[in-house]
Short mmCIF file of C-alpha atoms in Angstrom, two decimals:
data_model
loop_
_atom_site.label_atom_id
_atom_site.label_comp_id
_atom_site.label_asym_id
_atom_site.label_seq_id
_atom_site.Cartn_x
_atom_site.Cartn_y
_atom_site.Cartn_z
CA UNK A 1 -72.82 85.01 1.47
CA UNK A 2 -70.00 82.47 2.39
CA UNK A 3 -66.72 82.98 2.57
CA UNK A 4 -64.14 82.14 0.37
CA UNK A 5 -61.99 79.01 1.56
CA UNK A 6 -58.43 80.16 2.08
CA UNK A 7 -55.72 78.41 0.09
CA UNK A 8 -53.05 76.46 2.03
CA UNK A 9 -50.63 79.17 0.98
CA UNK A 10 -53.17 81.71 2.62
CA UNK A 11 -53.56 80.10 5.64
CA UNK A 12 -49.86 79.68 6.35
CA UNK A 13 -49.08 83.03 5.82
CA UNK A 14 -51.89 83.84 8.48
CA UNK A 15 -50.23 81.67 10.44
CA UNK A 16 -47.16 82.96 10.30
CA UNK A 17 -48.20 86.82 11.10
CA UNK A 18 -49.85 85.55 14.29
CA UNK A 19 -46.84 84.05 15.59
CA UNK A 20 -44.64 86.62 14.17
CA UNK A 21 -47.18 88.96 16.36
CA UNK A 22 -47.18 86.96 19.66
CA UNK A 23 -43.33 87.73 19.32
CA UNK A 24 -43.88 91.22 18.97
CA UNK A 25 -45.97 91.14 22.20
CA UNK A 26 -43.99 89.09 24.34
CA UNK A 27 -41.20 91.78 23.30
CA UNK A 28 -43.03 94.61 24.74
CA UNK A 29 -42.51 93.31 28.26
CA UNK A 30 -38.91 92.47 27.55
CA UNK A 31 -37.37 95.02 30.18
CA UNK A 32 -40.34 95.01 32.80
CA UNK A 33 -43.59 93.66 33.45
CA UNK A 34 -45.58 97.21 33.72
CA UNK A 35 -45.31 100.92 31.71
CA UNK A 36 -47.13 103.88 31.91
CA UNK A 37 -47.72 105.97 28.50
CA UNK A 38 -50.33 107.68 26.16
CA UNK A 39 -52.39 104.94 23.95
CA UNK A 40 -54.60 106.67 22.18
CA UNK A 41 -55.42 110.61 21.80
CA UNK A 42 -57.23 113.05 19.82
CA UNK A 43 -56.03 116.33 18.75
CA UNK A 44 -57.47 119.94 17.23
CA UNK A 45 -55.45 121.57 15.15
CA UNK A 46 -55.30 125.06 15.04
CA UNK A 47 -55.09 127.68 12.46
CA UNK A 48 -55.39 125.09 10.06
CA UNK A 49 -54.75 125.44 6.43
CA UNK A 50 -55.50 122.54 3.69
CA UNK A 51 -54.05 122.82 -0.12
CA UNK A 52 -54.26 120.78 -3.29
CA UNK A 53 -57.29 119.20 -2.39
CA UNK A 54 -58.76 118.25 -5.58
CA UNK A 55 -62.33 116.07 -5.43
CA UNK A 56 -61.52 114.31 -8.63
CA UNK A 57 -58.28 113.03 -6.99
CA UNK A 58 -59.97 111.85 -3.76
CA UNK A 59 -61.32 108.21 -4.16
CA UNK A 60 -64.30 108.10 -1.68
CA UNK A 61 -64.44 104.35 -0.40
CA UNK A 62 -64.71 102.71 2.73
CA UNK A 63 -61.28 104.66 4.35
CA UNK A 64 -62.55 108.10 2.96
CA UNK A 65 -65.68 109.99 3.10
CA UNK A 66 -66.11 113.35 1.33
CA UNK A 67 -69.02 115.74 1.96
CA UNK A 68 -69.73 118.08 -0.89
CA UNK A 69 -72.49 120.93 -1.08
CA UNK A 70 -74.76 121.38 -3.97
CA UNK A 71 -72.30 123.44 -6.21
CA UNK A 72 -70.00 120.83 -6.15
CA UNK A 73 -67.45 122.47 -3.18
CA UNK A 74 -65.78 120.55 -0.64
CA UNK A 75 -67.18 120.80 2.95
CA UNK A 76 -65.83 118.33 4.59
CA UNK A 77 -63.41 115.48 4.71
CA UNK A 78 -63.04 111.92 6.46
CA UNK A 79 -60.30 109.99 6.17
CA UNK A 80 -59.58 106.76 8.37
CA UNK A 81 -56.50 104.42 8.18
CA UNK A 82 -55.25 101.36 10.28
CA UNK A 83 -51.98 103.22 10.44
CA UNK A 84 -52.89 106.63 12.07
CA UNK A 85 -56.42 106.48 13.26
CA UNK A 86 -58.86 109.02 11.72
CA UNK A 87 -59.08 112.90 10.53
CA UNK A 88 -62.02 114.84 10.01
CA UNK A 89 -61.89 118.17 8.29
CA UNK A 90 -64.75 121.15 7.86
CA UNK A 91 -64.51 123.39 5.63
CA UNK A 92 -68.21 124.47 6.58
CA UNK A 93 -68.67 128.17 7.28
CA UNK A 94 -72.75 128.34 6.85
CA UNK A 95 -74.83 129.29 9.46
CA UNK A 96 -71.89 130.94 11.48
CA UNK A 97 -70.19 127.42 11.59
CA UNK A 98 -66.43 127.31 12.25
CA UNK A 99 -63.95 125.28 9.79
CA UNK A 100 -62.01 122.56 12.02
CA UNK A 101 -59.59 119.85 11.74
CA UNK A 102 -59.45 116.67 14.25
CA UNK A 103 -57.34 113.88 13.98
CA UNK A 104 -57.34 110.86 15.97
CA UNK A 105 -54.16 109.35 16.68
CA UNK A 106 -53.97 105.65 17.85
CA UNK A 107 -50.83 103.39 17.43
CA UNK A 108 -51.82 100.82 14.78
CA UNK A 109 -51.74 97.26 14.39
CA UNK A 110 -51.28 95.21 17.77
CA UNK A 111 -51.37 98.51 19.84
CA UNK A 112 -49.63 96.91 23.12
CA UNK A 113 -47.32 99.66 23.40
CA UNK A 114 -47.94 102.92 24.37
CA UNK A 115 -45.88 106.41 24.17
CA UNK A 116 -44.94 109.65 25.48
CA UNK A 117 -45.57 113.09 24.68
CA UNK A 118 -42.77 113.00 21.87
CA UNK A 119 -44.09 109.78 20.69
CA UNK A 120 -47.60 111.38 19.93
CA UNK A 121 -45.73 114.18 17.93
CA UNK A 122 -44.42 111.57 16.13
CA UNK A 123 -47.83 110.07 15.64
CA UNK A 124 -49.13 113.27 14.39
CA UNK A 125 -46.41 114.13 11.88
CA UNK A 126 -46.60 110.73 10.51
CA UNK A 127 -50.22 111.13 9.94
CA UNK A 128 -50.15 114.17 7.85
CA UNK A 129 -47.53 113.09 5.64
CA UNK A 130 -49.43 109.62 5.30
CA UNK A 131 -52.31 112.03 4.22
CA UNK A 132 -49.80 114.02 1.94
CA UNK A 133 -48.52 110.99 -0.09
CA UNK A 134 -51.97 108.86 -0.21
CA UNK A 135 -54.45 111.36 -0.64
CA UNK A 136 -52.83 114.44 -1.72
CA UNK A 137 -54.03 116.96 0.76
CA UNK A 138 -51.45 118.90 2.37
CA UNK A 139 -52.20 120.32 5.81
CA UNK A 140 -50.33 123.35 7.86
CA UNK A 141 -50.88 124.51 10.86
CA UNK A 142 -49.76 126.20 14.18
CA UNK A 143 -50.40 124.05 16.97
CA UNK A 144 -52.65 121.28 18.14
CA UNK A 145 -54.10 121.20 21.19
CA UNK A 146 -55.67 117.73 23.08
CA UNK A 147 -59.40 117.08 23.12
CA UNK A 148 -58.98 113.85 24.54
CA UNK A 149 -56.01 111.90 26.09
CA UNK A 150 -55.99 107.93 27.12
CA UNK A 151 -53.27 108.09 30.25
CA UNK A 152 -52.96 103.77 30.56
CA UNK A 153 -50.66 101.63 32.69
CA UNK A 154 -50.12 98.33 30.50
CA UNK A 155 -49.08 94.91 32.70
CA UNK A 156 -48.42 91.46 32.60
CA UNK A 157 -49.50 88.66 34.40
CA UNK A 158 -48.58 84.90 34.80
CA UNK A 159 -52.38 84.54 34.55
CA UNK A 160 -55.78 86.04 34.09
CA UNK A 161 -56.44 88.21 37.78
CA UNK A 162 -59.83 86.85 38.58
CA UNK A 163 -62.85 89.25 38.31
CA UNK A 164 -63.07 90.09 42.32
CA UNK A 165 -59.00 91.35 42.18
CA UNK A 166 -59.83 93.34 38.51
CA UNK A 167 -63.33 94.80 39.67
CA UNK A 168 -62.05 96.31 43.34
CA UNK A 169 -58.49 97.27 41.24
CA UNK A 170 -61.03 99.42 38.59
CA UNK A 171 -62.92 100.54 41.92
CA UNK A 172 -60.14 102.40 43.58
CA UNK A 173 -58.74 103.80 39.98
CA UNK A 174 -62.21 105.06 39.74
CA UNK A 175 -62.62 107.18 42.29
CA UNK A 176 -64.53 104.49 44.41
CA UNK A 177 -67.37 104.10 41.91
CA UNK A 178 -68.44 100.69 40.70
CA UNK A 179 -67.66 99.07 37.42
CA UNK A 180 -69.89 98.55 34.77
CA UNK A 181 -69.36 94.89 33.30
CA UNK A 182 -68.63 94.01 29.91
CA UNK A 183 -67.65 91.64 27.35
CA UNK A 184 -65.99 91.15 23.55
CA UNK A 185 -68.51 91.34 20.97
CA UNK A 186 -67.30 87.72 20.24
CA UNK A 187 -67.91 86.45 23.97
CA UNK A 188 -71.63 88.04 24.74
CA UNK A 189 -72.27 85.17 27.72
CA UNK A 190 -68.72 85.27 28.85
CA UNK A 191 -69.13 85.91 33.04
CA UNK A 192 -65.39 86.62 33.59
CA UNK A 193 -66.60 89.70 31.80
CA UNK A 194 -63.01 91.23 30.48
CA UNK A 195 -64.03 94.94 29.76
CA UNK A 196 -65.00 97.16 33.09
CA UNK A 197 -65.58 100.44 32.44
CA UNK A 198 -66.67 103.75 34.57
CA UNK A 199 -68.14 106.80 33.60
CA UNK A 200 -66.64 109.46 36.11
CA UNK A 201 -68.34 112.63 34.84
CA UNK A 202 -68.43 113.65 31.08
CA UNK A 203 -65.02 114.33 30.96
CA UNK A 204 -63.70 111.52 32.51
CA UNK A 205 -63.79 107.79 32.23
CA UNK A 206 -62.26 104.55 33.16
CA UNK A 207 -61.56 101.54 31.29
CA UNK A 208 -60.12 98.37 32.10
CA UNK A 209 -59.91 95.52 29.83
CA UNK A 210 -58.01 92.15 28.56
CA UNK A 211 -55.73 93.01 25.35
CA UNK A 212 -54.92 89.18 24.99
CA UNK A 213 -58.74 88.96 24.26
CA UNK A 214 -58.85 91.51 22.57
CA UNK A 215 -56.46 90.53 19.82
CA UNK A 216 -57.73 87.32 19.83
CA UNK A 217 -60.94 88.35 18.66
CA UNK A 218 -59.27 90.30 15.99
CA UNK A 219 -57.32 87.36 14.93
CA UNK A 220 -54.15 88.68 15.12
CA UNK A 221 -52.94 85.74 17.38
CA UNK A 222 -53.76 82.11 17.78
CA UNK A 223 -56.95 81.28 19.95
CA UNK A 224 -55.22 78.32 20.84
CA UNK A 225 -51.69 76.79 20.95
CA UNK A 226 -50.58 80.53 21.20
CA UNK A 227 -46.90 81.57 22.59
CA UNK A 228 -49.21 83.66 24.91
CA UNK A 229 -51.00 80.90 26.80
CA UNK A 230 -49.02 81.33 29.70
CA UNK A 231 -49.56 85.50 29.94
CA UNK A 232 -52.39 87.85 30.43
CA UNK A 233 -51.86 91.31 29.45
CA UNK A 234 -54.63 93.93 31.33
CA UNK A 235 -55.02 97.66 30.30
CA UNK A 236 -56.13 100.58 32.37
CA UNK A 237 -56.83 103.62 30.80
CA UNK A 238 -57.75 106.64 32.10
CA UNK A 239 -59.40 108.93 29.49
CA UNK A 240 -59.42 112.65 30.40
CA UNK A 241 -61.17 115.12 27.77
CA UNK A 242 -60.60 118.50 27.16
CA UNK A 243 -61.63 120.51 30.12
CA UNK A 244 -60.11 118.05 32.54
CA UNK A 245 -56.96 117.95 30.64
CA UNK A 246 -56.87 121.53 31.65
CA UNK A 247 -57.29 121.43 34.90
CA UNK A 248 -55.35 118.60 35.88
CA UNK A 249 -52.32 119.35 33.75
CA UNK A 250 -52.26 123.02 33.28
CA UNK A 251 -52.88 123.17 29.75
CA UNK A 252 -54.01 120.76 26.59
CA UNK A 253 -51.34 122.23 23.82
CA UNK A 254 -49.36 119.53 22.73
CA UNK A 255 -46.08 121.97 22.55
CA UNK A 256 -46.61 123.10 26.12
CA UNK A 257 -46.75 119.57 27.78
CA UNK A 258 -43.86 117.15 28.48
CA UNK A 259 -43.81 113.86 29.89
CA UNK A 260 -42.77 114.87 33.12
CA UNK A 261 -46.02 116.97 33.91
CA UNK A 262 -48.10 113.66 32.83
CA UNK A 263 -46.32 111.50 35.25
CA UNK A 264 -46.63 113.63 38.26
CA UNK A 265 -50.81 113.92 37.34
CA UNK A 266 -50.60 110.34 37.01
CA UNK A 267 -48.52 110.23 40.52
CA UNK A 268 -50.76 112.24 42.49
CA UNK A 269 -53.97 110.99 40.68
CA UNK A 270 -52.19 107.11 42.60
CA UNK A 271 -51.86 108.81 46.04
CA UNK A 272 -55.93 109.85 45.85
CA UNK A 273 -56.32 106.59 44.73
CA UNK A 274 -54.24 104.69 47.92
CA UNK A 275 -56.48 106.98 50.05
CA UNK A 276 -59.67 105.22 47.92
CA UNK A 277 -58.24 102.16 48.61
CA UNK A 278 -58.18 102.85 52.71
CA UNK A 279 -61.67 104.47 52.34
CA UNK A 280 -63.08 101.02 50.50
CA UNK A 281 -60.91 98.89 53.31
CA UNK A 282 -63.02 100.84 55.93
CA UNK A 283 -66.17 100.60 54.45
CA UNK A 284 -66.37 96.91 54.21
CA UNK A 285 -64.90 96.66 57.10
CA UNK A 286 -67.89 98.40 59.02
CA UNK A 287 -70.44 96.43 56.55
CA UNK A 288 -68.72 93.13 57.57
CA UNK A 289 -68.48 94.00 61.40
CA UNK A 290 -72.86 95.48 60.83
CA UNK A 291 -73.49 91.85 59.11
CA UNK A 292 -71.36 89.76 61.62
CA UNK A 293 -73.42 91.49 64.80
CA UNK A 294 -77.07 91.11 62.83
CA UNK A 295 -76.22 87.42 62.06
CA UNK A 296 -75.14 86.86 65.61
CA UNK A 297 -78.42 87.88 67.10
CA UNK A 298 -80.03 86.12 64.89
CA UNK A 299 -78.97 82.56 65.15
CA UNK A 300 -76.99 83.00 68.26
CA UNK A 301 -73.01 82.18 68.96
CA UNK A 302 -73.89 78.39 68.14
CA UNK A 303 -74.90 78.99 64.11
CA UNK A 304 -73.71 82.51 63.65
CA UNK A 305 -70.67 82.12 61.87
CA UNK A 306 -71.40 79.13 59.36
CA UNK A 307 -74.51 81.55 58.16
CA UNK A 308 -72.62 84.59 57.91
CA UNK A 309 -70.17 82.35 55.46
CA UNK A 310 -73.55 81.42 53.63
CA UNK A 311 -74.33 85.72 53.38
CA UNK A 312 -70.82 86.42 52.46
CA UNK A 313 -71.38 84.29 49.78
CA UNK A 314 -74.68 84.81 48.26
CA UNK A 315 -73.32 88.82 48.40
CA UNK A 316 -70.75 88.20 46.03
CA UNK A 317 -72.63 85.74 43.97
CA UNK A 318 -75.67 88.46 43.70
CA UNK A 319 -73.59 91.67 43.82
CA UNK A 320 -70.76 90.62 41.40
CA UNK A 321 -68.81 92.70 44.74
CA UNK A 322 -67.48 90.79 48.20
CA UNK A 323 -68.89 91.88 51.30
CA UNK A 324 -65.87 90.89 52.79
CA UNK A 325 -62.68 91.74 50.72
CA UNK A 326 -60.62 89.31 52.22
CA UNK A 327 -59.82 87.22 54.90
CA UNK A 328 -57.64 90.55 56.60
CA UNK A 329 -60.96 92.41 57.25
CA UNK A 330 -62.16 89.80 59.65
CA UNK A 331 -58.73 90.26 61.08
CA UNK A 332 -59.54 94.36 61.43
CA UNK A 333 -62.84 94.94 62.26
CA UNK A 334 -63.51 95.87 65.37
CA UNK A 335 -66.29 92.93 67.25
CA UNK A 336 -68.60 94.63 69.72
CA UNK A 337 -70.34 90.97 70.93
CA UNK A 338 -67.71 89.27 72.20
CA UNK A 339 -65.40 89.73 74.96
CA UNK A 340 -62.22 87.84 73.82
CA UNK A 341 -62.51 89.19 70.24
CA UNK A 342 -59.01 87.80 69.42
CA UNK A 343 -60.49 84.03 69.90
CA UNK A 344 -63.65 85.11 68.20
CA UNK A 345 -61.92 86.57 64.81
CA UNK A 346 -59.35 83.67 64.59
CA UNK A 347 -62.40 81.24 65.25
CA UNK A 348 -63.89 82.99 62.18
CA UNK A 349 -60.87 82.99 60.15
CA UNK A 350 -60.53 79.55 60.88
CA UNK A 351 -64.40 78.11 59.42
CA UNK A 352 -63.61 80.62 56.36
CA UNK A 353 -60.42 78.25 55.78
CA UNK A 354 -61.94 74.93 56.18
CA UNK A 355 -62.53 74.07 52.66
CA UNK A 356 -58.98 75.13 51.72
CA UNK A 357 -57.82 73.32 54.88
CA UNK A 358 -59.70 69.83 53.77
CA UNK A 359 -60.43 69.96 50.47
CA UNK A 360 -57.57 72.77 49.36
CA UNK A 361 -60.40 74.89 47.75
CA UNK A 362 -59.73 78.08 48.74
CA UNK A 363 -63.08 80.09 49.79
CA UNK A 364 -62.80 83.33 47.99
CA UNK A 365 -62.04 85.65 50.62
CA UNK A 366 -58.74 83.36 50.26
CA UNK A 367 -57.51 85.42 47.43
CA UNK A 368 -56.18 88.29 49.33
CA UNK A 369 -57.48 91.15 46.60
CA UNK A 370 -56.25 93.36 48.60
CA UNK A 371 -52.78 92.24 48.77
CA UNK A 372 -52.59 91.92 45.39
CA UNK A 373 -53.94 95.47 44.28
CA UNK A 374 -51.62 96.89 46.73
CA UNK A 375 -48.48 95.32 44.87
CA UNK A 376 -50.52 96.20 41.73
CA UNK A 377 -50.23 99.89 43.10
CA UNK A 378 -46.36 99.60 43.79
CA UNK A 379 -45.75 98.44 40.41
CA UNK A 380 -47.57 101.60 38.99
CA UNK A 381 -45.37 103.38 40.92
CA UNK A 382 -41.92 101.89 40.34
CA UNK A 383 -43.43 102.51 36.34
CA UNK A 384 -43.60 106.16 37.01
CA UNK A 385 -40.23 105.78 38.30
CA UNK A 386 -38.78 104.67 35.06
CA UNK A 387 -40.72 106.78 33.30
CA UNK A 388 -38.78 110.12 35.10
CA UNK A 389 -35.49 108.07 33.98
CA UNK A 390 -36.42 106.65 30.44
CA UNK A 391 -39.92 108.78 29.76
CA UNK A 392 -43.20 107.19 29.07
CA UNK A 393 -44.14 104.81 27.39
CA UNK A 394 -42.69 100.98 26.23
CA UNK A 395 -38.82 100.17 26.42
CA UNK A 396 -37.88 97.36 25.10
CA UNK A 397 -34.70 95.11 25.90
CA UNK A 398 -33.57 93.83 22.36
CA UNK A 399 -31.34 92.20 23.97
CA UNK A 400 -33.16 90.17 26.34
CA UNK A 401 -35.00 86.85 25.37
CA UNK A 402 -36.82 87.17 28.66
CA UNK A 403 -40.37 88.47 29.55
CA UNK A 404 -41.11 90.02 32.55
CA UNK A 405 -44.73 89.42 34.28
CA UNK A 406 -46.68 90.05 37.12
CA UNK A 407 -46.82 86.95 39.84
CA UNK A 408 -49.97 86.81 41.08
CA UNK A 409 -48.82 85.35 44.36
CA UNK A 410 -50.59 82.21 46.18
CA UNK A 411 -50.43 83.11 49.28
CA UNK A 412 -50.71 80.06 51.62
CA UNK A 413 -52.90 79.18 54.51
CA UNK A 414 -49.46 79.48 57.49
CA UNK A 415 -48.31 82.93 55.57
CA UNK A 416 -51.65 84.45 55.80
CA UNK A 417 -52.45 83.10 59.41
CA UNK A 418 -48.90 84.64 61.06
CA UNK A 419 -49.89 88.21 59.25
CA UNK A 420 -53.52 87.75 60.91
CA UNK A 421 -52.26 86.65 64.05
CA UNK A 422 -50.24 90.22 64.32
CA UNK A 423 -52.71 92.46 63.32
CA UNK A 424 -55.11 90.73 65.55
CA UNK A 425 -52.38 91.13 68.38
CA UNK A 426 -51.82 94.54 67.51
CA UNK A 427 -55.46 95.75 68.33
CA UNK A 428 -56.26 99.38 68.76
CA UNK A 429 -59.82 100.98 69.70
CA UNK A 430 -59.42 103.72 67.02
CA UNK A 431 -60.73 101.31 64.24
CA UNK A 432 -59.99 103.85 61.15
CA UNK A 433 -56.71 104.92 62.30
CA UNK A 434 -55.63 101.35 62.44
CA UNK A 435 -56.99 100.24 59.23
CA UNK A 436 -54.97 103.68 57.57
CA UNK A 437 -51.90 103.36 59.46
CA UNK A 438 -51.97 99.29 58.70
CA UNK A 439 -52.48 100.05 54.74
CA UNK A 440 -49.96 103.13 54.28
CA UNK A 441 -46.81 101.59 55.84
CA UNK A 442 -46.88 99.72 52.70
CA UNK A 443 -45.69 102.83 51.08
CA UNK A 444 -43.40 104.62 53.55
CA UNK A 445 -41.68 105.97 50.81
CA UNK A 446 -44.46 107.70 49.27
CA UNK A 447 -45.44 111.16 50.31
CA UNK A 448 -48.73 110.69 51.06
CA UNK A 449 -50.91 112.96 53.61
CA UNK A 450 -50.99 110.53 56.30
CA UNK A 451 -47.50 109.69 55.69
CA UNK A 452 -46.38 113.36 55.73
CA UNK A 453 -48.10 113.99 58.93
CA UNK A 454 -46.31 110.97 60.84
CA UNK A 455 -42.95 112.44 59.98
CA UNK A 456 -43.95 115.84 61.27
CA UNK A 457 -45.22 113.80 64.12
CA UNK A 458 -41.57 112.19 64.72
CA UNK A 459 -39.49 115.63 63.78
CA UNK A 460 -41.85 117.00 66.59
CA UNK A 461 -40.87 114.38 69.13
CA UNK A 462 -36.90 114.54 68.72
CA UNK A 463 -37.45 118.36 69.11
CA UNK A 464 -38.70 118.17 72.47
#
């Protein structure tokens, strides 16, 4: 069946919610680019009680679903709403079954900002009075405890990161395990591919994904001509279920936990993941350094490094993964063919650079993914910062017309070249050691293992 043409009046009211909602997102990141909060969350509540629920008075349509047995009595209830999420009741006690009550709490609407522990009380009490005054069922209980939490850092970017920077970013969040890619319903052959997701273990998953494109396909912005052209708003969530929620925080009530318990999981969960980080450095490091050495033997020190630029290459191309990260592993690894291996890595550097040096194309290994996820990684932390100061979630400037996002630096050809030049200079046999100690003095401030041990190292020093 077609659909009905809108009127002109239609349309421009349409048109004016979209723009009113661009506004609303471009307000999020009023006071800072990044935030760390809950998105969405669902909750069991316990010792439940329901009154005045009365089947003639529940309308079952498309937002409610009730399940009745043969007598006529209630079992169970479904209710589902744009403003609160979803609820599902049992009152099912046949076959030794337990009555429950879940509800689902998600923010509504645009749902670019997220919240803190108070903020998902909030949530919840809004939902059962929503349920109260539009459905007549009145629900008491003692506590609720989490059966799944979404723990999400929300940032903005000048521009869309490309898939290399968001794929290794989702890597090291993950635990080290590889993305799987996917893409809006809407976009099926779109290879930018704006959804990654990881499956940890059952009771843990990642997800990374575009909200610009995600709105977009819900139409609640403009496709084109939007306020947002010149921002790209990524989401990471980390989704923890019940067991996992606790073990890493202690406990899944909702009265027990505060926001300061969540940030310091979230904290510690970023120090594992610097160490990740190190770990993926190394390995493709020692891949790139296995490669080099086959391709050398291969086609000897006349050919050798124009086909290893044609393998690099084809790996990514095949692999949707670089071999090589970025032009600073050929600064670190470690050459076993060649005697002057500081010639022999700038030599490489150099042919990687050509096209950027000629045709300013930038070969991909020109990107610096590594660079980038490691700022990505300080702006987590300086949101867990604000987050001990303001708690988590958004904070918005009303008074600000400004909004903050992410550069995604271009780092140029004589920048790169001067930090290659002193890491080259700065060669050490211990190959792991240097990559570790290169990476981590990007964070001296954070109390990571290594980091810890190297002050030990230097209280030890001044004591003798």
């Amino acid at each position: 069946m077609a659909r009905r043409k809108l009127t002109p009046e239609e349309k421009q009211r349409r048109l004016e919610e979209k723009i009113n909602n661009e506004n609303s997102i471009l307000e999020v990141f009023s006071s800072k680019s990044c935030f760390a909060g809950i998105d969405k969350c669902k909750v069991s509540l316990q010792d439940f009680s329901v009154e005045r629920v009365e089947i003639k008075n529940l309308k079952q349509d498309s937002s409610c679903n009730l399940k009745t047995s043969i007598d006529g009595e209630l079992l169970g209830l479904d209710i589902k709403s744009e403003f609160f999420g979803n609820i599902t009741i049992s009152f099912d006690t046949s076959d030794f079954k337990t009555p429950y009550c879940y509800i689902e709490l998600i923010h509504g609407g645009l749902n670019f900002e997220t919240v803190g522990i108070e903020g998902i009380k909030k949530r919840l009490a809004n939902a059962i009075d929503f349920i109260k005054n539009n459905y007549g069922v009145i629900i008491t209980y003692s506590t609720a405890l989490f059966l799944e939490i979404e723990l999400a850092y929300t940032i903005a970017f000048d521009k869309t990161p490309n898939l290399q920077l968001r794929s290794f970013l989702h890597k090291c969040l993950s635990s080290g395990y590889p993305p799987n890619f996917g893409n809006e319903k809407s976009k099926k052959n779109n290879y930018d591919y704006p959804i990654l997701s990881c499956k940890i273990s059952n009771e843990e998953l990642t997800v990374t994904y575009d909200k610009i494109e995600k709105a977009k396909r819900k139409r609640q912005i403009r496709r084109n001509g939007s306020k947002l052209d010149n921002i790209n708003v990524q989401r990471f969530e980390l989704v923890l279920k019940k067991n996992k929620i606790e073990k890493f925080l202690g406990t899944n009530s909702l009265d027990l936990l505060n926001d300061a318990q969540l940030i310091e999981y979230l904290e510690s969960k970023l120090h594992s993941t610097i160490n990740v980080y190190i770990k993926l450095i190394e390995e493709s490091s020692n891949e790139t350094k296995r490669v080099l050495e086959d391709v050398y033997r291969k086609y000897g020190p006349q050919r050798y490094i124009k086909e290893f630029l044609i393998q690099v290459n084809n790996y990514s191309l095949n692999k949707l993964s670089p071999l090589v990260l970025d032009e600073e592993i050929l600064a670190l690894i470690n050459i076993g063919f060649s005697k002057n291996k500081g010639r022999t890595k700038r030599a490489i550097i150099e042919y990687f650079q050509n096209s950027e040096k000629y045709y300013s194309k930038k070969n991909e290994t020109g990107l610096m993914i590594t660079w980038h996820v490691r700022d990505i990684f300080k702006l987590f932390y300086k949101s867990l910062d604000i987050a001990r100061e303001k708690g988590l979630g958004c904070h918005k400037d009303t008074t600000s017309t400004h909004t903050y996002k992410h550069i995604l630096k271009d780092y140029p050809l004589g920048y790169r070249n001067n930090i290659f030049d002193e890491i080259i200079k700065s060669n050490t046999r211990n190959q792991k050691n240097k990559i570790r100690n290169h990476v981590l003095k990007e964070f001296p401030d954070k109390y990571l293992d290594i980091n810890k041990n190297n002050k030990k190292n230097k209280k030890i020093k001044q004591i003798k």
